[in-house]
Amino acid sequence: MKYIFVTGGVVSSLGKGLAAASIGALLEHRGLKTLMQKFDPYLNVDPGTMSPYQHGEVYVLDDGAETDLDLGHYERFTSGVLSKMNNLTSGQVFDAVIKKERRGEYLGKTVQFIPHVTDEIKCRLHKVTGDNPDVDVLITEIGGTVGDMEGLLFIEALRQFALEVGKENVCFIHVTLLPFIKAAGEVKTKPTQQSVAKLRELGIQPDIVICRTEADLDEDNRKKIAMFCNVEKKNVVAFRDVAHTIYECPLDLRRDKIDRLVVDKIGLGHTPAPALDDWETFVRRVIHPKHKITIAVAGKYIELQDAYKSIYESLIHAGAHHDTKVNIVRVEAEAIEQHGAKAVIGDVDGILVPGGFGDRGIEGKILAAQYARESGIPYFGICLGMQIATIEFARNVCKLRDANSTEFDKNTPFPVICLQEEQKGVQDMGATMRLGSSESIVFAGTKAADLYGGASHIQERHRHRYEFNSDFQDRIQEGGLVISSVSAKEGLVEIIELPDHPFYVGAQFHPEFQSKPNKPHPLFAGFVKAALDRSQSH
Ligand code: GLN
């Protein structure tokens, strides 16, 4: 087993996760079986309880793990199957250590940061590779910035681990920033030098330094970084700002042969250079599409880049599939409440209402769904967006006045969306939702069945507490809404659709967690196609 550890320096938001995912993609294209993992130094057990303002999107895995959004990049860039084991937080580490201590497993010893906490971290590296013995390379990204107090134990654990498994099996990559100082007209290497010095103080000499830079990296600066950081010049790699799409990142890193440097370091130099034709074709399709559509995304964290990350990526995948650029207009749901849907959204080719929690902006989203339904604009509701469509239909078509979800109105006369029985006693907020992948049945003859290529059973990932209330199923179906999929086990409503509308689909699950470049999710592909048809008929 070979190991790559990716640390970051100088500042956060450098694209460390994308760098790690890109390396994963390149190694996979060299024929290596790659698995990716993230260590996050914060104390939350997982990001499931964090606000999108803190953390961006919570990415859900098949096994129901609520994880960092970098795992989304990993799944989109590589094919390794990720689980709870692939995202470790300080919260989990300390939780495990304290539980062991309470069980008396430390046999009377004083429990200490070193070795007990660092052992727990190393244990996760062994566990994830033990569970996946056919993997050739494990890539572990360490969240945060080197020098942060909270990351120290992770760095120390990696230092020990490299000694234990043999340094020839480990490649340390440090991602830093080369700021461009406008007034001086110069790229500065000092922050990189100091950040690597910090890492070396902690006992780790990086093998490769990846420098994030707006412009190119010239020879002089490469030499300077090599000398001060104690790495060979060829191992100073530029990671330039990409012009169009994050899917250019592996191609950019490849310019300095990052994958060759890595395999040479860990003794896998015999693997062939990556054949990247499929990746390049995809990138070309993203950059030079024939068509263009406009999709409005009506949500409540619209100003945040990362809050609906996987949805935006899924639209790009589906767009590339249809040779179409998807122009996304981010609409603040509360603005719709004030000014009306038509005024705020205007004439777009599609409207998407993403997942969400809490009642801010709910009425605006309901107006958006009504506007899409009444004016024949393709509508795609995801999780909360599906519940919104149900509420809107109940109120305005079935005339169930003030119908609502009990999440937003406990006393609604028509709780068309409500808590499942087993959710009612739940007290803890963390990891208690309906989470992860489960099987659903898709009914023949529906649009959903069509989109899924006639499949009668599908597997999709969930993250929600509230459900379509089966007490209202008959009344809502009589109104004309079609239930096209239900969960195999409990019969819970999974997909709703309107038959006499170009595309009006709501999914209780999160299709955005299963879309990949060159493999768009069928519901996103269908939505984009419907939007494209609309734009072309106008
Ligand atoms: N708030 C809703 C629920 O808990 C929807 C959740 C979501 O969109 N992820 O059911």
XYZ file of C-alpha atoms and ligand atoms in Angstrom:
548
model
C 0.000 0.000 0.000
C 1.232 3.455 -0.911
C 0.220 6.694 0.769
C -0.056 10.280 -0.367
C -0.627 12.967 2.248
C -1.788 16.376 1.107
C -1.360 19.297 3.492
C -2.054 22.974 2.932
C -0.243 26.150 3.805
C -0.548 29.950 3.882
C -4.329 30.289 3.542
C -7.450 28.149 3.249
C -9.586 27.875 0.087
C -6.529 27.094 -2.027
C -8.213 24.249 -3.823
C -6.355 21.636 -1.798
C -9.295 19.256 -2.126
C -9.341 19.752 -5.872
C -5.582 19.219 -6.037
C -5.943 15.965 -4.098
C -8.906 14.847 -6.239
C -7.010 15.742 -9.416
C -4.042 13.638 -8.332
C -6.493 10.823 -7.633
C -7.966 11.181 -11.119
C -4.525 11.159 -12.761
C -3.375 8.110 -10.815
C -6.579 6.282 -11.713
C -5.902 7.094 -15.328
C -2.492 5.487 -14.860
C -4.359 2.312 -13.969
C -3.865 2.550 -10.210
C -6.683 1.739 -7.816
C -6.998 4.887 -5.746
C -8.924 5.635 -2.583
C -9.399 9.097 -1.086
C -9.814 10.214 2.477
C -10.119 13.501 4.378
C -8.999 14.396 7.895
C -10.764 17.419 9.355
C -9.279 18.894 12.521
C -12.493 20.457 13.895
C -14.288 19.061 16.943
C -17.665 18.352 15.376
C -18.101 14.606 15.003
C -19.219 15.297 11.446
C -20.302 18.412 9.527
C -23.964 17.292 9.625
C -24.863 19.797 12.329
C -22.988 22.730 10.777
C -24.633 25.615 8.981
C -23.867 26.063 5.280
C -22.404 29.438 6.285
C -19.749 27.571 8.250
C -19.127 24.712 6.010
C -20.831 24.843 2.640
C -22.653 21.727 1.525
C -22.838 18.569 3.603
C -22.000 15.722 1.251
C -23.774 12.417 1.929
C -22.279 9.025 1.145
C -24.009 5.723 0.380
C -23.660 4.531 3.969
C -25.294 7.716 5.275
C -22.103 9.438 6.426
C -22.495 13.216 6.423
C -19.137 14.473 5.221
C -17.049 17.359 4.024
C -17.774 18.646 0.538
C -14.288 17.639 -0.577
C -15.588 14.063 -0.580
C -17.897 15.229 -3.360
C -14.850 16.207 -5.402
C -13.289 12.829 -4.615
C -16.351 10.937 -5.826
C -16.672 13.056 -8.960
C -12.980 12.805 -9.858
C -12.319 9.181 -8.893
C -14.272 5.948 -8.677
C -13.249 4.661 -5.220
C -16.217 3.825 -2.983
C -16.214 6.116 0.043
C -17.744 5.448 3.442
C -17.796 6.773 7.004
C -14.169 5.591 7.202
C -13.104 8.179 4.633
C -13.771 11.330 6.635
C -12.177 11.548 10.073
C -12.639 14.552 12.362
C -10.949 15.452 15.651
C -14.392 15.030 17.176
C -14.429 11.358 16.142
C -10.850 10.833 17.305
C -11.437 12.232 20.790
C -14.809 10.530 21.066
C -13.157 7.165 20.344
C -10.299 7.770 22.781
C -12.589 8.839 25.618
C -14.945 5.897 25.059
C -11.965 3.515 25.180
C -10.750 5.161 28.374
C -14.170 4.738 29.987
C -14.187 1.069 29.011
C -10.833 0.685 30.745
C -9.093 -0.323 27.541
C -5.959 1.672 28.313
C -5.269 -0.694 31.238
C -4.473 1.886 33.879
C -2.239 4.056 31.731
C -2.347 7.851 31.633
C -4.168 8.620 28.380
C -2.136 11.158 26.389
C -2.157 13.054 23.137
C 0.917 11.059 22.118
C 0.653 8.110 21.706
C -3.055 7.519 22.339
C -4.638 10.233 20.217
C -2.083 9.904 17.408
C -2.544 6.111 17.518
C -6.252 6.599 16.988
C -5.538 8.701 13.889
C -3.047 6.172 12.487
C -5.544 3.434 13.214
C -7.940 5.049 10.734
C -5.293 4.923 8.007
C -4.835 1.193 8.635
C -8.559 0.589 8.903
C -9.481 2.214 5.611
C -6.756 0.368 3.732
C -7.524 -2.877 5.587
C -11.142 -2.612 4.433
C -9.970 -2.036 0.843
C -7.052 -4.433 0.310
C -7.188 -4.120 -3.474
C -6.394 -0.408 -3.328
C -2.917 0.617 -4.568
C -2.794 4.178 -3.288
C -4.542 5.961 -0.422
C -4.664 9.737 -0.766
C -5.379 11.547 2.488
C -6.027 15.255 2.553
C -5.534 17.087 5.844
C -8.028 19.919 6.319
C -6.968 23.318 7.607
C -3.624 25.038 7.275
C -0.269 23.849 8.610
C 0.525 25.877 11.701
C -3.044 25.752 13.050
C -2.952 24.453 16.587
C -5.856 22.102 15.964
C -4.094 20.322 13.123
C -0.928 19.473 15.056
C -1.977 16.002 16.177
C -2.842 14.975 12.640
C 0.517 16.179 11.323
C 2.330 14.374 14.141
C 0.384 11.177 13.411
C 1.411 11.351 9.741
C 5.056 11.878 10.692
C 4.976 8.735 12.840
C 3.024 6.801 10.247
C 5.542 7.517 7.477
C 8.336 6.161 9.675
C 6.333 3.048 10.436
C 5.332 2.132 6.886
C 8.635 3.239 5.329
C 9.281 6.625 3.783
C 9.600 5.047 0.332
C 5.889 4.254 0.495
C 4.789 7.769 1.338
C 4.625 10.998 -0.636
C 4.045 14.269 1.210
C 2.538 17.020 -0.906
C 2.182 20.550 0.426
C -0.171 22.961 -1.351
C 0.628 26.652 -0.875
C -0.177 30.056 -2.306
C 2.053 32.309 -4.394
C 0.452 35.716 -3.984
C 0.851 38.257 -6.746
C 1.550 41.705 -5.329
C 0.069 44.119 -7.813
C 1.923 47.223 -6.667
C 5.268 45.459 -7.031
C 4.174 43.517 -10.098
C 5.690 40.420 -8.540
C 4.856 36.924 -7.443
C 6.042 36.321 -3.878
C 7.469 33.046 -2.640
C 8.064 33.963 1.002
C 4.744 32.672 2.381
C 5.482 29.332 0.693
C 8.988 29.219 2.147
C 7.659 29.943 5.621
C 4.832 27.481 5.385
C 7.193 24.685 4.331
C 9.563 25.713 7.128
C 6.660 25.293 9.543
C 5.974 21.818 8.212
C 9.644 20.866 8.507
C 9.635 22.110 12.121
C 6.945 19.515 12.707
C 9.197 16.838 11.260
C 7.782 16.581 7.758
C 9.785 17.378 4.647
C 7.406 17.676 1.704
C 8.389 15.752 -1.416
C 6.363 17.964 -3.717
C 5.252 21.573 -3.300
C 2.179 22.576 -5.279
C 1.998 26.348 -5.738
C -1.361 27.922 -6.402
C -0.766 30.833 -8.681
C -2.812 33.195 -10.791
C -0.173 33.369 -13.484
C 2.520 30.934 -14.517
C 5.467 29.988 -12.345
C 8.767 31.118 -13.850
C 12.121 29.383 -13.618
C 13.598 31.814 -11.105
C 10.765 31.336 -8.674
C 10.854 27.577 -9.135
C 14.555 27.619 -8.283
C 14.014 29.841 -5.278
C 11.202 27.705 -3.887
C 13.219 24.532 -4.495
C 16.215 25.896 -2.625
C 14.381 27.368 0.353
C 11.963 24.489 0.678
C 14.593 21.791 0.251
C 12.861 20.056 -2.665
C 14.118 19.315 -6.166
C 13.217 21.985 -8.707
C 11.166 19.570 -10.800
C 9.082 18.858 -7.695
C 7.884 22.448 -7.513
C 4.591 22.222 -9.342
C 2.424 25.084 -10.552
C -1.320 24.906 -10.014
C -2.693 27.768 -12.055
C -6.114 29.396 -11.870
C -8.155 27.505 -14.445
C -10.093 29.596 -16.890
C -13.391 27.762 -17.224
C -14.034 24.746 -15.065
C -12.599 22.823 -12.138
C -12.387 19.788 -14.428
C -9.372 21.479 -16.010
C -7.447 21.042 -12.740
C -6.042 17.549 -13.450
C -4.989 18.722 -16.908
C -3.263 21.759 -15.432
C -1.409 19.767 -12.773
C -0.382 17.323 -15.467
C 1.551 20.104 -17.242
C 4.223 19.810 -14.544
C 3.828 16.007 -14.532
C 2.505 15.767 -11.001
C 1.445 12.140 -11.453
C 4.909 11.133 -12.689
C 6.557 12.849 -9.704
C 4.214 11.072 -7.322
C 4.610 7.577 -8.776
C 8.387 7.981 -8.922
C 8.425 8.864 -5.241
C 6.348 5.876 -4.135
C 7.898 3.282 -6.394
C 5.074 2.985 -8.938
C 7.049 4.531 -11.793
C 6.341 1.546 -14.042
C 2.693 2.581 -14.541
C 1.840 4.026 -17.961
C 1.262 7.725 -18.593
C -2.430 8.514 -18.158
C -4.713 8.340 -21.172
C -6.931 11.328 -20.545
C -9.020 11.353 -23.729
C -12.348 10.892 -21.947
C -11.505 13.634 -19.477
C -10.326 16.015 -22.181
C -13.447 15.383 -24.247
C -15.591 16.190 -21.243
C -13.664 19.410 -20.547
C -13.938 20.426 -24.190
C -17.700 19.898 -24.027
C -17.932 22.067 -20.910
C -15.850 24.851 -22.432
C -17.206 24.902 -25.994
C -20.881 23.948 -25.877
C -23.223 24.483 -28.804
C -26.229 25.576 -26.790
C -26.953 27.673 -23.770
C -29.751 27.613 -21.214
C -30.580 29.577 -18.098
C -31.620 27.841 -14.917
C -32.826 29.709 -11.843
C -31.849 28.123 -8.535
C -34.161 29.458 -5.828
C -32.677 28.880 -2.407
C -31.696 30.523 0.814
C -27.892 30.264 0.726
C -27.643 31.671 -2.745
C -24.740 34.016 -2.003
C -22.555 31.104 -0.865
C -20.441 29.466 -3.555
C -20.374 26.144 -1.765
C -23.843 25.687 -0.299
C -25.281 23.847 -3.324
C -21.954 22.665 -4.735
C -23.030 19.219 -5.925
C -26.150 20.626 -7.573
C -24.118 23.121 -9.568
C -21.669 20.374 -10.554
C -24.520 18.061 -11.576
C -25.915 20.786 -13.835
C -22.496 21.088 -15.480
C -22.351 17.309 -16.044
C -25.854 17.226 -17.510
C -25.112 20.320 -19.593
C -21.963 18.771 -21.088
C -23.995 15.684 -21.913
C -26.393 17.813 -23.968
C -23.650 20.040 -25.393
C -25.116 22.903 -23.402
C -23.785 25.598 -21.167
C -25.956 25.946 -18.091
C -26.054 29.525 -16.993
C -27.157 29.568 -13.365
C -29.129 32.479 -11.964
C -29.113 32.359 -8.197
C -32.383 33.617 -6.792
C -32.905 34.544 -3.166
C -36.199 32.884 -2.156
C -37.058 35.755 0.191
C -36.870 38.206 -2.720
C -39.639 36.218 -4.441
C -41.804 36.696 -1.354
C -41.412 40.450 -1.686
C -41.623 40.983 -5.424
C -43.354 37.896 -6.850
C -41.930 34.996 -8.856
C -42.320 36.411 -12.345
C -40.621 39.678 -11.457
C -37.679 38.051 -9.712
C -37.169 34.920 -11.807
C -38.333 36.146 -15.185
C -38.367 33.991 -18.272
C -35.842 31.265 -17.568
C -35.538 27.810 -19.141
C -35.809 25.944 -15.862
C -36.320 26.438 -12.131
C -34.591 24.323 -9.513
C -35.449 24.390 -5.815
C -32.700 22.684 -3.809
C -32.727 21.082 -0.365
C -32.905 23.098 2.804
C -33.958 23.356 6.420
C -35.921 25.911 8.435
C -38.679 28.238 7.354
C -36.822 31.243 5.943
C -37.752 31.734 2.291
C -40.252 28.873 2.196
C -43.169 30.926 0.859
C -40.893 32.300 -1.876
C -39.978 28.799 -2.957
C -43.654 27.842 -3.023
C -44.317 30.809 -5.316
C -41.445 29.680 -7.550
C -42.945 26.192 -7.822
C -46.370 27.632 -8.629
C -44.880 29.901 -11.283
C -43.060 26.950 -12.901
C -46.170 24.771 -12.809
C -48.505 27.393 -14.209
C -46.217 28.733 -16.917
C -44.889 25.382 -18.127
C -41.290 26.123 -17.106
C -39.354 22.916 -16.317
C -39.179 22.458 -12.546
C -36.824 20.268 -10.583
C -37.353 20.041 -6.825
C -34.739 18.306 -4.724
C -35.616 17.094 -1.218
C -37.084 20.290 0.253
C -37.815 21.305 -3.352
C -39.986 18.201 -3.722
C -41.786 18.962 -0.454
C -42.337 22.541 -1.654
C -43.910 21.289 -4.890
C -46.201 19.027 -2.877
C -47.319 21.859 -0.595
C -47.912 24.158 -3.551
C -49.982 21.534 -5.365
C -52.002 20.750 -2.237
C -52.782 24.417 -1.646
C -53.466 25.653 -5.150
C -54.757 22.614 -7.034
C -56.297 20.411 -4.334
C -57.542 23.502 -2.483
C -56.215 22.333 0.858
C -55.927 25.835 2.260
C -52.805 26.548 4.329
C -51.418 23.091 3.614
C -47.843 22.950 4.831
C -45.052 20.844 6.243
C -45.085 20.508 10.007
C -41.458 21.629 9.855
C -42.734 25.135 9.088
C -46.223 25.168 10.629
C -46.947 22.778 13.467
C -50.653 23.679 13.392
C -51.370 23.474 9.689
C -54.826 21.986 8.995
C -53.310 19.933 6.163
C -49.886 18.556 7.103
C -49.078 17.162 3.655
C -45.445 16.850 4.692
C -44.818 15.571 8.213
C -42.458 13.682 10.489
C -42.253 9.933 10.165
C -43.284 8.050 13.306
C -39.681 7.000 14.102
C -38.458 10.595 13.836
C -40.901 11.821 16.486
C -38.909 10.868 19.585
C -35.561 11.931 18.184
C -33.672 14.323 20.492
C -30.100 14.359 19.150
C -29.565 16.418 16.018
C -26.422 14.681 14.733
C -26.745 11.735 12.316
C -30.410 11.143 13.154
C -32.053 12.041 9.853
C -33.039 9.524 7.211
C -29.577 9.221 5.734
C -27.798 7.428 2.948
C -28.637 5.185 0.077
C -31.735 3.042 -0.101
C -33.729 1.292 -2.769
C -36.861 2.678 -4.374
C -39.340 1.297 -6.850
C -40.070 3.300 -9.975
C -43.511 2.782 -11.511
C -43.677 1.850 -15.182
C -45.247 4.332 -17.555
C -44.094 7.389 -15.611
C -41.666 10.092 -16.701
C -39.324 8.927 -13.940
C -39.249 5.407 -15.386
C -38.502 6.935 -18.742
C -35.657 9.042 -17.371
C -34.136 6.093 -15.546
C -34.127 4.165 -18.808
C -36.943 1.845 -17.766
C -35.284 0.774 -14.502
C -37.817 -0.474 -11.977
C -35.465 -0.193 -8.994
C -33.096 2.635 -8.163
C -30.642 3.430 -5.370
C -30.494 7.027 -4.221
C -29.042 8.912 -1.253
C -31.187 10.660 1.337
C -30.809 13.362 3.958
C -34.081 14.520 5.454
C -36.422 14.169 8.420
C -39.824 14.975 6.929
C -41.844 12.908 4.446
C -44.802 13.085 2.116
C -47.755 12.324 4.451
C -49.458 9.150 3.211
C -52.788 10.331 4.710
C -53.002 12.833 1.860
C -51.725 10.587 -0.892
C -55.168 9.841 -2.385
C -56.399 13.432 -2.353
C -53.260 14.749 -3.941
C -53.212 12.026 -6.587
C -56.875 12.752 -7.381
C -55.769 16.330 -8.033
C -53.462 15.021 -10.760
C -50.045 14.758 -9.152
C -48.384 11.449 -9.997
C -46.330 9.515 -7.487
C -43.792 7.805 -9.676
C -41.508 6.221 -7.109
C -41.748 4.952 -3.527
C -39.151 3.503 -1.186
C -38.961 -0.288 -1.462
C -39.028 -0.893 2.274
C -41.457 1.646 3.746
C -43.444 2.790 0.719
C -42.432 6.413 1.337
C -42.961 8.781 -1.584
C -39.677 9.297 -3.435
C -40.561 10.985 -6.730
C -43.538 13.110 -7.747
C -44.267 14.431 -11.206
C -46.898 16.170 -13.289
C -47.923 14.295 -16.451
C -49.160 17.253 -18.480
C -46.149 19.489 -17.980
C -42.883 19.575 -19.983
C -40.905 18.635 -16.852
C -42.197 18.929 -13.328
C -40.320 16.502 -11.101
C -39.608 16.424 -7.399
C -37.286 13.933 -5.714
C -37.217 13.310 -1.974
C -33.620 12.107 -2.320
C -30.466 13.896 -3.465
C -29.585 12.915 -7.031
C -26.747 15.474 -7.011
C -24.623 13.108 -4.926
C -24.451 10.557 -7.717
C -23.654 12.617 -10.779
C -20.242 12.453 -12.414
C -18.508 13.937 -15.426
C -19.372 11.774 -18.430
C -22.079 10.122 -16.316
C -24.750 12.709 -15.532
C -27.569 11.745 -13.230
C -30.655 10.831 -15.302
C -32.934 13.306 -13.517
C -30.502 16.175 -14.086
C -30.002 15.075 -17.683
C -33.797 15.058 -18.183
C -34.215 18.444 -16.558
C -31.497 20.065 -18.675
C -32.945 18.455 -21.823
C -36.397 19.842 -21.041
C -34.902 23.287 -20.407
C -32.983 23.073 -23.678
C -36.158 22.132 -25.549
C -37.890 25.115 -24.038
C -35.080 27.502 -24.937
C -35.044 26.227 -28.514
C -38.787 26.479 -28.980
C -38.721 30.116 -27.899
N -36.039 20.091 5.746
C -36.516 18.990 5.009
C -36.514 17.717 5.814
O -35.860 17.616 6.811
C -35.745 18.805 3.716
C -34.333 18.369 3.938
C -33.455 18.566 2.734
O -33.818 19.265 1.789
N -32.295 17.982 2.738
O -37.176 16.777 5.465
